[in-house]
Amino acid sequence: MTTAAFAALETRLNAAAIAHTANAVATGVDAYGQPVEFDVIFDDGFASDGLMSDTAPRVQCLSANVVGVDWGSGLEIRGTRYTVTSPQPDGTGWSSLTLRRA
């Protein structure tokens, strides 16, 4: 399989995965200042580092949807505004964004 063929397959698989597992829609602004909406897997979980505990909302999404998203970018999910505190692309076409309420 060529690199291009593998990349195309990876893109199709990722698109199918998010289409079937997304539980929320995020809205934000892209790198060109245009409003965008994209599907996410939203987890408004709880985290503890042993010393402090806090909510640790995160989203998993397609990296292609968050090309212009960086630390401090704003997103709205389910009517709540968040600020991105840690964007983490994983190299497979997915990104994990750690959020805090804005």
mmCIF file of N, CA, C and O in Angstrom:
data_model
loop_
_atom_site.group_PDB
_atom_site.id
_atom_site.type_symbol
_atom_site.label_atom_id
_atom_site.label_comp_id
_atom_site.label_asym_id
_atom_site.label_seq_id
_atom_site.Cartn_x
_atom_site.Cartn_y
_atom_site.Cartn_z
ATOM 1 N N MET A 1 0.854 -1.168 0.000
ATOM 2 C CA MET A 1 0.000 0.000 0.000
ATOM 3 C C MET A 1 0.902 1.233 0.000
ATOM 4 O O MET A 1 1.830 1.322 0.788
ATOM 5 N N THR A 2 0.579 2.168 -0.847
ATOM 6 C CA THR A 2 1.370 3.394 -0.910
ATOM 7 C C THR A 2 1.042 4.298 0.270
ATOM 8 O O THR A 2 0.010 4.142 0.933
ATOM 9 N N THR A 3 1.915 5.251 0.513
ATOM 10 C CA THR A 3 1.690 6.212 1.598
ATOM 11 C C THR A 3 0.408 7.000 1.367
ATOM 12 O O THR A 3 -0.372 7.216 2.297
ATOM 13 N N ALA A 4 0.185 7.410 0.136
ATOM 14 C CA ALA A 4 -1.028 8.178 -0.185
ATOM 15 C C ALA A 4 -2.281 7.335 0.033
ATOM 16 O O ALA A 4 -3.292 7.835 0.552
ATOM 17 N N ALA A 5 -2.228 6.076 -0.372
ATOM 18 C CA ALA A 5 -3.392 5.201 -0.187
ATOM 19 C C ALA A 5 -3.666 4.977 1.299
ATOM 20 O O ALA A 5 -4.818 4.964 1.732
ATOM 21 N N PHE A 6 -2.593 4.798 2.078
ATOM 22 C CA PHE A 6 -2.776 4.614 3.522
ATOM 23 C C PHE A 6 -3.370 5.872 4.148
ATOM 24 O O PHE A 6 -4.274 5.795 4.981
ATOM 25 N N ALA A 7 -2.878 7.050 3.765
ATOM 26 C CA ALA A 7 -3.393 8.310 4.304
ATOM 27 C C ALA A 7 -4.874 8.470 3.973
ATOM 28 O O ALA A 7 -5.666 8.916 4.817
ATOM 29 N N ALA A 8 -5.266 8.110 2.764
ATOM 30 C CA ALA A 8 -6.679 8.201 2.380
ATOM 31 C C ALA A 8 -7.528 7.244 3.207
ATOM 32 O O ALA A 8 -8.624 7.599 3.653
ATOM 33 N N LEU A 9 -7.026 6.029 3.424
ATOM 34 C CA LEU A 9 -7.744 5.059 4.248
ATOM 35 C C LEU A 9 -7.873 5.556 5.683
ATOM 36 O O LEU A 9 -8.948 5.473 6.287
ATOM 37 N N GLU A 10 -6.796 6.088 6.237
ATOM 38 C CA GLU A 10 -6.816 6.624 7.602
ATOM 39 C C GLU A 10 -7.845 7.751 7.731
ATOM 40 O O GLU A 10 -8.614 7.792 8.699
ATOM 41 N N THR A 11 -7.902 8.628 6.744
ATOM 42 C CA THR A 11 -8.872 9.732 6.758
ATOM 43 C C THR A 11 -10.299 9.207 6.738
ATOM 44 O O THR A 11 -11.158 9.678 7.489
ATOM 45 N N ARG A 12 -10.582 8.214 5.896
ATOM 46 C CA ARG A 12 -11.935 7.642 5.833
ATOM 47 C C ARG A 12 -12.313 6.953 7.139
ATOM 48 O O ARG A 12 -13.441 7.091 7.624
ATOM 49 N N LEU A 13 -11.383 6.199 7.717
ATOM 50 C CA LEU A 13 -11.667 5.514 8.980
ATOM 51 C C LEU A 13 -11.916 6.508 10.115
ATOM 52 O O LEU A 13 -12.834 6.321 10.924
ATOM 53 N N ASN A 14 -11.115 7.554 10.188
ATOM 54 C CA ASN A 14 -11.304 8.562 11.231
ATOM 55 C C ASN A 14 -12.640 9.276 11.074
ATOM 56 O O ASN A 14 -13.339 9.532 12.066
ATOM 57 N N ALA A 15 -13.019 9.593 9.833
ATOM 58 C CA ALA A 15 -14.308 10.253 9.589
ATOM 59 C C ALA A 15 -15.466 9.350 10.017
ATOM 60 O O ALA A 15 -16.439 9.812 10.627
ATOM 61 N N ALA A 16 -15.363 8.051 9.721
ATOM 62 C CA ALA A 16 -16.416 7.114 10.130
ATOM 63 C C ALA A 16 -16.466 6.990 11.645
ATOM 64 O O ALA A 16 -17.552 6.952 12.241
ATOM 65 N N ALA A 17 -15.302 6.946 12.286
ATOM 66 C CA ALA A 17 -15.262 6.807 13.748
ATOM 67 C C ALA A 17 -15.913 7.993 14.441
ATOM 68 O O ALA A 17 -16.720 7.818 15.365
ATOM 69 N N ILE A 18 -15.587 9.216 14.028
ATOM 70 C CA ILE A 18 -16.177 10.392 14.689
ATOM 71 C C ILE A 18 -17.672 10.481 14.381
ATOM 72 O O ILE A 18 -18.459 10.873 15.243
ATOM 73 N N ALA A 19 -18.073 10.078 13.191
ATOM 74 C CA ALA A 19 -19.497 10.116 12.843
ATOM 75 C C ALA A 19 -20.318 9.195 13.740
ATOM 76 O O ALA A 19 -21.470 9.495 14.056
ATOM 77 N N HIS A 20 -19.736 8.094 14.182
ATOM 78 C CA HIS A 20 -20.468 7.122 14.992
ATOM 79 C C HIS A 20 -20.288 7.293 16.490
ATOM 80 O O HIS A 20 -21.059 6.747 17.274
ATOM 81 N N THR A 21 -19.271 8.033 16.914
ATOM 82 C CA THR A 21 -19.005 8.127 18.354
ATOM 83 C C THR A 21 -19.162 9.521 18.943
ATOM 84 O O THR A 21 -19.151 9.664 20.159
ATOM 85 N N ALA A 22 -19.309 10.541 18.109
ATOM 86 C CA ALA A 22 -19.441 11.907 18.620
ATOM 87 C C ALA A 22 -20.670 12.032 19.507
ATOM 88 O O ALA A 22 -21.718 11.469 19.221
ATOM 89 N N ASN A 23 -20.514 12.773 20.605
ATOM 90 C CA ASN A 23 -21.644 12.993 21.509
ATOM 91 C C ASN A 23 -21.927 14.476 21.720
ATOM 92 O O ASN A 23 -22.740 14.845 22.556
ATOM 93 N N ALA A 24 -21.222 15.341 20.961
ATOM 94 C CA ALA A 24 -21.438 16.783 21.084
ATOM 95 C C ALA A 24 -20.898 17.471 19.834
ATOM 96 O O ALA A 24 -20.165 16.880 19.042
ATOM 97 N N VAL A 25 -21.276 18.732 19.698
ATOM 98 C CA VAL A 25 -20.772 19.581 18.619
ATOM 99 C C VAL A 25 -20.060 20.753 19.266
ATOM 100 O O VAL A 25 -20.582 21.382 20.196
ATOM 101 N N ALA A 26 -18.851 21.032 18.791
ATOM 102 C CA ALA A 26 -18.097 22.182 19.284
ATOM 103 C C ALA A 26 -18.182 23.290 18.240
ATOM 104 O O ALA A 26 -18.188 23.025 17.038
ATOM 105 N N THR A 27 -18.257 24.521 18.704
ATOM 106 C CA THR A 27 -18.199 25.671 17.804
ATOM 107 C C THR A 27 -17.020 26.531 18.215
ATOM 108 O O THR A 27 -16.699 26.646 19.392
ATOM 109 N N GLY A 28 -16.382 27.080 17.228
ATOM 110 C CA GLY A 28 -15.223 27.934 17.467
ATOM 111 C C GLY A 28 -14.958 28.786 16.249
ATOM 112 O O GLY A 28 -15.824 28.982 15.401
ATOM 113 N N VAL A 29 -13.723 29.268 16.160
ATOM 114 C CA VAL A 29 -13.304 30.114 15.048
ATOM 115 C C VAL A 29 -12.061 29.480 14.452
ATOM 116 O O VAL A 29 -11.131 29.116 15.175
ATOM 117 N N ASP A 30 -12.031 29.357 13.111
ATOM 118 C CA ASP A 30 -10.869 28.734 12.473
ATOM 119 C C ASP A 30 -9.724 29.736 12.315
ATOM 120 O O ASP A 30 -9.818 30.891 12.727
ATOM 121 N N ALA A 31 -8.637 29.291 11.706
ATOM 122 C CA ALA A 31 -7.438 30.121 11.539
ATOM 123 C C ALA A 31 -7.694 31.353 10.694
ATOM 124 O O ALA A 31 -6.922 32.315 10.739
ATOM 125 N N TYR A 32 -8.781 31.366 9.920
ATOM 126 C CA TYR A 32 -9.123 32.513 9.073
ATOM 127 C C TYR A 32 -10.166 33.420 9.714
ATOM 128 O O TYR A 32 -10.681 34.325 9.081
ATOM 129 N N GLY A 33 -10.520 33.148 10.962
ATOM 130 C CA GLY A 33 -11.504 33.962 11.659
ATOM 131 C C GLY A 33 -12.942 33.609 11.329
ATOM 132 O O GLY A 33 -13.860 34.345 11.684
ATOM 133 N N GLN A 34 -13.152 32.485 10.658
ATOM 134 C CA GLN A 34 -14.496 32.069 10.270
ATOM 135 C C GLN A 34 -15.069 31.108 11.318
ATOM 136 O O GLN A 34 -14.353 30.258 11.847
ATOM 137 N N PRO A 35 -16.364 31.230 11.625
ATOM 138 C CA PRO A 35 -16.974 30.294 12.583
ATOM 139 C C PRO A 35 -17.011 28.881 12.001
ATOM 140 O O PRO A 35 -17.242 28.698 10.810
ATOM 141 N N VAL A 36 -16.747 27.905 12.868
ATOM 142 C CA VAL A 36 -16.773 26.501 12.449
ATOM 143 C C VAL A 36 -17.499 25.673 13.500
ATOM 144 O O VAL A 36 -17.527 26.022 14.674
ATOM 145 N N GLU A 37 -18.101 24.595 13.051
ATOM 146 C CA GLU A 37 -18.720 23.598 13.925
ATOM 147 C C GLU A 37 -18.142 22.253 13.553
ATOM 148 O O GLU A 37 -17.938 21.964 12.372
ATOM 149 N N PHE A 38 -17.867 21.428 14.562
ATOM 150 C CA PHE A 38 -17.350 20.098 14.282
ATOM 151 C C PHE A 38 -17.739 19.149 15.407
ATOM 152 O O PHE A 38 -17.946 19.550 16.546
ATOM 153 N N ASP A 39 -17.857 17.879 15.045
ATOM 154 C CA ASP A 39 -18.235 16.844 15.995
ATOM 155 C C ASP A 39 -17.066 16.519 16.917
ATOM 156 O O ASP A 39 -15.902 16.516 16.492
ATOM 157 N N VAL A 40 -17.388 16.243 18.183
ATOM 158 C CA VAL A 40 -16.374 15.886 19.174
ATOM 159 C C VAL A 40 -16.902 14.769 20.071
ATOM 160 O O VAL A 40 -18.105 14.547 20.176
ATOM 161 N N ILE A 41 -15.980 14.096 20.710
ATOM 162 C CA ILE A 41 -16.304 13.190 21.802
ATOM 163 C C ILE A 41 -15.977 13.982 23.059
ATOM 164 O O ILE A 41 -14.811 14.274 23.335
ATOM 165 N N PHE A 42 -17.010 14.390 23.791
ATOM 166 C CA PHE A 42 -16.860 15.294 24.930
ATOM 167 C C PHE A 42 -16.905 14.506 26.230
ATOM 168 O O PHE A 42 -17.780 13.682 26.440
ATOM 169 N N ASP A 43 -15.932 14.771 27.096
ATOM 170 C CA ASP A 43 -15.865 14.140 28.414
ATOM 171 C C ASP A 43 -15.668 15.245 29.445
ATOM 172 O O ASP A 43 -14.608 15.871 29.481
ATOM 173 N N ASP A 44 -16.688 15.495 30.238
ATOM 174 C CA ASP A 44 -16.614 16.532 31.273
ATOM 175 C C ASP A 44 -16.227 15.867 32.588
ATOM 176 O O ASP A 44 -16.909 15.970 33.588
ATOM 177 N N GLY A 45 -15.108 15.144 32.557
ATOM 178 C CA GLY A 45 -14.692 14.290 33.659
ATOM 179 C C GLY A 45 -14.069 15.010 34.830
ATOM 180 O O GLY A 45 -13.931 16.220 34.867
ATOM 181 N N PHE A 46 -13.661 14.205 35.771
ATOM 182 C CA PHE A 46 -13.064 14.656 37.015
ATOM 183 C C PHE A 46 -11.628 14.163 37.038
ATOM 184 O O PHE A 46 -11.345 13.039 36.635
ATOM 185 N N ALA A 47 -10.693 15.001 37.472
ATOM 186 C CA ALA A 47 -9.287 14.597 37.511
ATOM 187 C C ALA A 47 -8.660 14.978 38.838
ATOM 188 O O ALA A 47 -9.072 15.932 39.491
ATOM 189 N N SER A 48 -7.646 14.220 39.215
ATOM 190 C CA SER A 48 -6.900 14.512 40.430
ATOM 191 C C SER A 48 -5.432 14.230 40.174
ATOM 192 O O SER A 48 -5.084 13.228 39.556
ATOM 193 N N ASP A 49 -4.566 15.132 40.636
ATOM 194 C CA ASP A 49 -3.128 14.893 40.495
ATOM 195 C C ASP A 49 -2.522 14.424 41.809
ATOM 196 O O ASP A 49 -1.317 14.427 41.997
ATOM 197 N N GLY A 50 -3.356 14.044 42.768
ATOM 198 C CA GLY A 50 -2.883 13.602 44.070
ATOM 199 C C GLY A 50 -2.921 14.700 45.114
ATOM 200 O O GLY A 50 -3.066 14.437 46.292
ATOM 201 N N LEU A 51 -2.778 15.943 44.679
ATOM 202 C CA LEU A 51 -2.808 17.071 45.593
ATOM 203 C C LEU A 51 -4.089 17.889 45.438
ATOM 204 O O LEU A 51 -4.644 18.372 46.414
ATOM 205 N N MET A 52 -4.503 18.061 44.197
ATOM 206 C CA MET A 52 -5.687 18.874 43.922
ATOM 207 C C MET A 52 -6.617 18.091 43.005
ATOM 208 O O MET A 52 -6.162 17.307 42.181
ATOM 209 N N SER A 53 -7.894 18.344 43.144
ATOM 210 C CA SER A 53 -8.881 17.723 42.274
ATOM 211 C C SER A 53 -9.689 18.819 41.612
ATOM 212 O O SER A 53 -9.930 19.868 42.202
ATOM 213 N N ASP A 54 -10.094 18.570 40.400
ATOM 214 C CA ASP A 54 -10.842 19.570 39.653
ATOM 215 C C ASP A 54 -11.525 18.867 38.488
ATOM 216 O O ASP A 54 -11.203 17.733 38.161
ATOM 217 N N THR A 55 -12.462 19.558 37.865
ATOM 218 C CA THR A 55 -13.028 19.010 36.650
ATOM 219 C C THR A 55 -11.986 19.150 35.562
ATOM 220 O O THR A 55 -11.165 20.063 35.578
ATOM 221 N N ALA A 56 -11.961 18.224 34.654
ATOM 222 C CA ALA A 56 -10.998 18.228 33.565
ATOM 223 C C ALA A 56 -11.708 17.924 32.254
ATOM 224 O O ALA A 56 -11.572 16.832 31.717
ATOM 225 N N PRO A 57 -12.500 18.878 31.760
ATOM 226 C CA PRO A 57 -13.188 18.613 30.502
ATOM 227 C C PRO A 57 -12.183 18.435 29.367
ATOM 228 O O PRO A 57 -11.160 19.115 29.324
ATOM 229 N N ARG A 58 -12.483 17.461 28.495
ATOM 230 C CA ARG A 58 -11.633 17.174 27.336
ATOM 231 C C ARG A 58 -12.518 16.848 26.148
ATOM 232 O O ARG A 58 -13.629 16.373 26.316
ATOM 233 N N VAL A 59 -11.974 17.054 24.976
ATOM 234 C CA VAL A 59 -12.618 16.574 23.764
ATOM 235 C C VAL A 59 -11.598 15.824 22.933
ATOM 236 O O VAL A 59 -10.408 16.124 22.949
ATOM 237 N N GLN A 60 -12.095 14.822 22.245
ATOM 238 C CA GLN A 60 -11.347 14.114 21.206
ATOM 239 C C GLN A 60 -12.007 14.517 19.900
ATOM 240 O O GLN A 60 -13.239 14.550 19.805
ATOM 241 N N CYS A 61 -11.194 14.831 18.904
ATOM 242 C CA CYS A 61 -11.753 15.272 17.632
ATOM 243 C C CYS A 61 -10.757 15.013 16.514
ATOM 244 O O CYS A 61 -9.600 14.657 16.766
ATOM 245 N N LEU A 62 -11.202 15.208 15.287
ATOM 246 C CA LEU A 62 -10.315 15.067 14.149
ATOM 247 C C LEU A 62 -9.361 16.254 14.115
ATOM 248 O O LEU A 62 -9.779 17.409 14.225
ATOM 249 N N SER A 63 -8.085 15.975 13.954
ATOM 250 C CA SER A 63 -7.074 17.037 13.919
ATOM 251 C C SER A 63 -7.344 18.039 12.800
ATOM 252 O O SER A 63 -7.096 19.237 12.958
ATOM 253 N N ALA A 64 -7.880 17.573 11.684
ATOM 254 C CA ALA A 64 -8.177 18.466 10.567
ATOM 255 C C ALA A 64 -9.186 19.549 10.942
ATOM 256 O O ALA A 64 -9.194 20.630 10.353
ATOM 257 N N ASN A 65 -10.021 19.282 11.946
ATOM 258 C CA ASN A 65 -11.025 20.262 12.367
ATOM 259 C C ASN A 65 -10.469 21.328 13.297
ATOM 260 O O ASN A 65 -11.135 22.326 13.549
ATOM 261 N N VAL A 66 -9.280 21.102 13.827
ATOM 262 C CA VAL A 66 -8.731 22.042 14.823
ATOM 263 C C VAL A 66 -7.331 22.527 14.441
ATOM 264 O O VAL A 66 -6.492 22.773 15.299
ATOM 265 N N VAL A 67 -7.099 22.704 13.147
ATOM 266 C CA VAL A 67 -5.790 23.133 12.664
ATOM 267 C C VAL A 67 -5.369 24.455 13.294
ATOM 268 O O VAL A 67 -4.234 24.617 13.708
ATOM 269 N N GLY A 68 -6.262 25.411 13.432
ATOM 270 C CA GLY A 68 -5.916 26.716 13.987
ATOM 271 C C GLY A 68 -6.098 26.833 15.487
ATOM 272 O O GLY A 68 -5.903 27.900 16.058
ATOM 273 N N VAL A 69 -6.461 25.739 16.146
ATOM 274 C CA VAL A 69 -6.710 25.786 17.587
ATOM 275 C C VAL A 69 -5.387 25.657 18.335
ATOM 276 O O VAL A 69 -4.577 24.789 18.051
ATOM 277 N N ASP A 70 -5.182 26.543 19.284
ATOM 278 C CA ASP A 70 -3.962 26.549 20.082
ATOM 279 C C ASP A 70 -4.338 26.877 21.521
ATOM 280 O O ASP A 70 -5.506 27.128 21.821
ATOM 281 N N TRP A 71 -3.348 26.909 22.396
ATOM 282 C CA TRP A 71 -3.587 27.283 23.789
ATOM 283 C C TRP A 71 -4.309 28.620 23.820
ATOM 284 O O TRP A 71 -3.942 29.554 23.117
ATOM 285 N N GLY A 72 -5.365 28.713 24.596
ATOM 286 C CA GLY A 72 -6.121 29.946 24.745
ATOM 287 C C GLY A 72 -7.262 30.119 23.761
ATOM 288 O O GLY A 72 -8.044 31.054 23.883
ATOM 289 N N SER A 73 -7.374 29.235 22.784
ATOM 290 C CA SER A 73 -8.486 29.314 21.832
ATOM 291 C C SER A 73 -9.796 29.030 22.556
ATOM 292 O O SER A 73 -9.827 28.278 23.527
ATOM 293 N N GLY A 74 -10.862 29.609 22.070
ATOM 294 C CA GLY A 74 -12.170 29.405 22.677
ATOM 295 C C GLY A 74 -13.021 28.428 21.895
ATOM 296 O O GLY A 74 -12.985 28.409 20.668
ATOM 297 N N LEU A 75 -13.781 27.612 22.619
ATOM 298 C CA LEU A 75 -14.757 26.697 22.036
ATOM 299 C C LEU A 75 -16.034 26.768 22.861
ATOM 300 O O LEU A 75 -15.985 27.051 24.061
ATOM 301 N N GLU A 76 -17.139 26.492 22.221
ATOM 302 C CA GLU A 76 -18.402 26.366 22.943
ATOM 303 C C GLU A 76 -18.946 24.972 22.696
ATOM 304 O O GLU A 76 -19.013 24.514 21.556
ATOM 305 N N ILE A 77 -19.304 24.301 23.796
ATOM 306 C CA ILE A 77 -19.849 22.948 23.721
ATOM 307 C C ILE A 77 -21.055 22.878 24.640
ATOM 308 O O ILE A 77 -20.966 23.222 25.825
ATOM 309 N N ARG A 78 -22.186 22.472 24.082
ATOM 310 C CA ARG A 78 -23.435 22.338 24.853
ATOM 311 C C ARG A 78 -23.773 23.615 25.615
ATOM 312 O O ARG A 78 -24.201 23.577 26.765
ATOM 313 N N GLY A 79 -23.557 24.755 24.988
ATOM 314 C CA GLY A 79 -23.927 26.032 25.585
ATOM 315 C C GLY A 79 -22.951 26.576 26.619
ATOM 316 O O GLY A 79 -23.185 27.626 27.197
ATOM 317 N N THR A 80 -21.832 25.890 26.837
ATOM 318 C CA THR A 80 -20.830 26.341 27.803
ATOM 319 C C THR A 80 -19.562 26.728 27.051
ATOM 320 O O THR A 80 -19.125 26.011 26.153
ATOM 321 N N ARG A 81 -18.987 27.873 27.432
ATOM 322 C CA ARG A 81 -17.751 28.342 26.801
ATOM 323 C C ARG A 81 -16.544 27.763 27.528
ATOM 324 O O ARG A 81 -16.506 27.735 28.757
ATOM 325 N N TYR A 82 -15.561 27.324 26.735
ATOM 326 C CA TYR A 82 -14.323 26.753 27.256
ATOM 327 C C TYR A 82 -13.120 27.422 26.600
ATOM 328 O O TYR A 82 -13.220 27.945 25.490
ATOM 329 N N THR A 83 -11.994 27.348 27.289
ATOM 330 C CA THR A 83 -10.718 27.782 26.742
ATOM 331 C C THR A 83 -9.829 26.545 26.643
ATOM 332 O O THR A 83 -9.768 25.740 27.577
ATOM 333 N N VAL A 84 -9.138 26.408 25.526
ATOM 334 C CA VAL A 84 -8.226 25.279 25.338
ATOM 335 C C VAL A 84 -6.975 25.513 26.178
ATOM 336 O O VAL A 84 -6.327 26.552 26.071
ATOM 337 N N THR A 85 -6.638 24.550 27.026
ATOM 338 C CA THR A 85 -5.437 24.662 27.850
ATOM 339 C C THR A 85 -4.326 23.743 27.377
ATOM 340 O O THR A 85 -3.167 23.938 27.742
ATOM 341 N N SER A 86 -4.661 22.735 26.575
ATOM 342 C CA SER A 86 -3.633 21.812 26.097
ATOM 343 C C SER A 86 -4.108 21.088 24.842
ATOM 344 O O SER A 86 -4.817 20.092 24.937
ATOM 345 N N PRO A 87 -3.726 21.575 23.663
ATOM 346 C CA PRO A 87 -4.035 20.841 22.440
ATOM 347 C C PRO A 87 -2.974 19.756 22.215
ATOM 348 O O PRO A 87 -1.779 20.027 22.316
ATOM 349 N N GLN A 88 -3.414 18.527 21.949
ATOM 350 C CA GLN A 88 -2.465 17.423 21.807
ATOM 351 C C GLN A 88 -2.818 16.554 20.604
ATOM 352 O O GLN A 88 -3.563 15.584 20.728
ATOM 353 N N PRO A 89 -2.273 16.867 19.427
ATOM 354 C CA PRO A 89 -2.476 15.969 18.283
ATOM 355 C C PRO A 89 -1.689 14.678 18.515
ATOM 356 O O PRO A 89 -0.608 14.707 19.105
ATOM 357 N N ASP A 90 -2.248 13.549 18.078
ATOM 358 C CA ASP A 90 -1.568 12.274 18.359
ATOM 359 C C ASP A 90 -0.842 11.679 17.157
ATOM 360 O O ASP A 90 -0.262 10.615 17.248
ATOM 361 N N GLY A 91 -0.879 12.359 16.018
ATOM 362 C CA GLY A 91 -0.171 11.876 14.847
ATOM 363 C C GLY A 91 -0.941 10.877 14.007
ATOM 364 O O GLY A 91 -0.447 10.417 12.983
ATOM 365 N N THR A 92 -2.153 10.528 14.427
ATOM 366 C CA THR A 92 -2.965 9.573 13.666
ATOM 367 C C THR A 92 -4.214 10.220 13.078
ATOM 368 O O THR A 92 -5.111 9.529 12.614
ATOM 369 N N GLY A 93 -4.268 11.542 13.129
ATOM 370 C CA GLY A 93 -5.446 12.243 12.620
ATOM 371 C C GLY A 93 -6.415 12.660 13.710
ATOM 372 O O GLY A 93 -7.448 13.255 13.431
ATOM 373 N N TRP A 94 -6.107 12.357 14.967
ATOM 374 C CA TRP A 94 -6.945 12.725 16.100
ATOM 375 C C TRP A 94 -6.205 13.711 16.990
ATOM 376 O O TRP A 94 -4.981 13.699 17.077
ATOM 377 N N SER A 95 -6.963 14.549 17.679
ATOM 378 C CA SER A 95 -6.406 15.465 18.666
ATOM 379 C C SER A 95 -7.228 15.385 19.938
ATOM 380 O O SER A 95 -8.438 15.162 19.895
ATOM 381 N N SER A 96 -6.555 15.586 21.056
ATOM 382 C CA SER A 96 -7.196 15.675 22.352
ATOM 383 C C SER A 96 -6.989 17.100 22.840
ATOM 384 O O SER A 96 -5.860 17.600 22.835
ATOM 385 N N LEU A 97 -8.067 17.741 23.237
ATOM 386 C CA LEU A 97 -7.993 19.108 23.739
ATOM 387 C C LEU A 97 -8.448 19.121 25.197
ATOM 388 O O LEU A 97 -9.581 18.758 25.493
ATOM 389 N N THR A 98 -7.581 19.523 26.093
ATOM 390 C CA THR A 98 -7.965 19.724 27.486
ATOM 391 C C THR A 98 -8.524 21.135 27.585
ATOM 392 O O THR A 98 -7.960 22.076 27.019
ATOM 393 N N LEU A 99 -9.619 21.282 28.312
ATOM 394 C CA LEU A 99 -10.348 22.550 28.365
ATOM 395 C C LEU A 99 -10.499 23.035 29.791
ATOM 396 O O LEU A 99 -10.387 22.264 30.746
ATOM 397 N N ARG A 100 -10.812 24.314 29.945
ATOM 398 C CA ARG A 100 -11.265 24.859 31.236
ATOM 399 C C ARG A 100 -12.410 25.798 30.914
ATOM 400 O O ARG A 100 -12.464 26.412 29.855
ATOM 401 N N ARG A 101 -13.339 25.885 31.863
ATOM 402 C CA ARG A 101 -14.487 26.787 31.651
ATOM 403 C C ARG A 101 -14.001 28.212 31.543
ATOM 404 O O ARG A 101 -13.161 28.642 32.323
ATOM 405 N N ALA A 102 -14.529 28.907 30.561
ATOM 406 C CA ALA A 102 -14.112 30.296 30.323
ATOM 407 C C ALA A 102 -14.860 31.233 31.222
ATOM 408 O O ALA A 102 -15.897 30.946 31.744
#
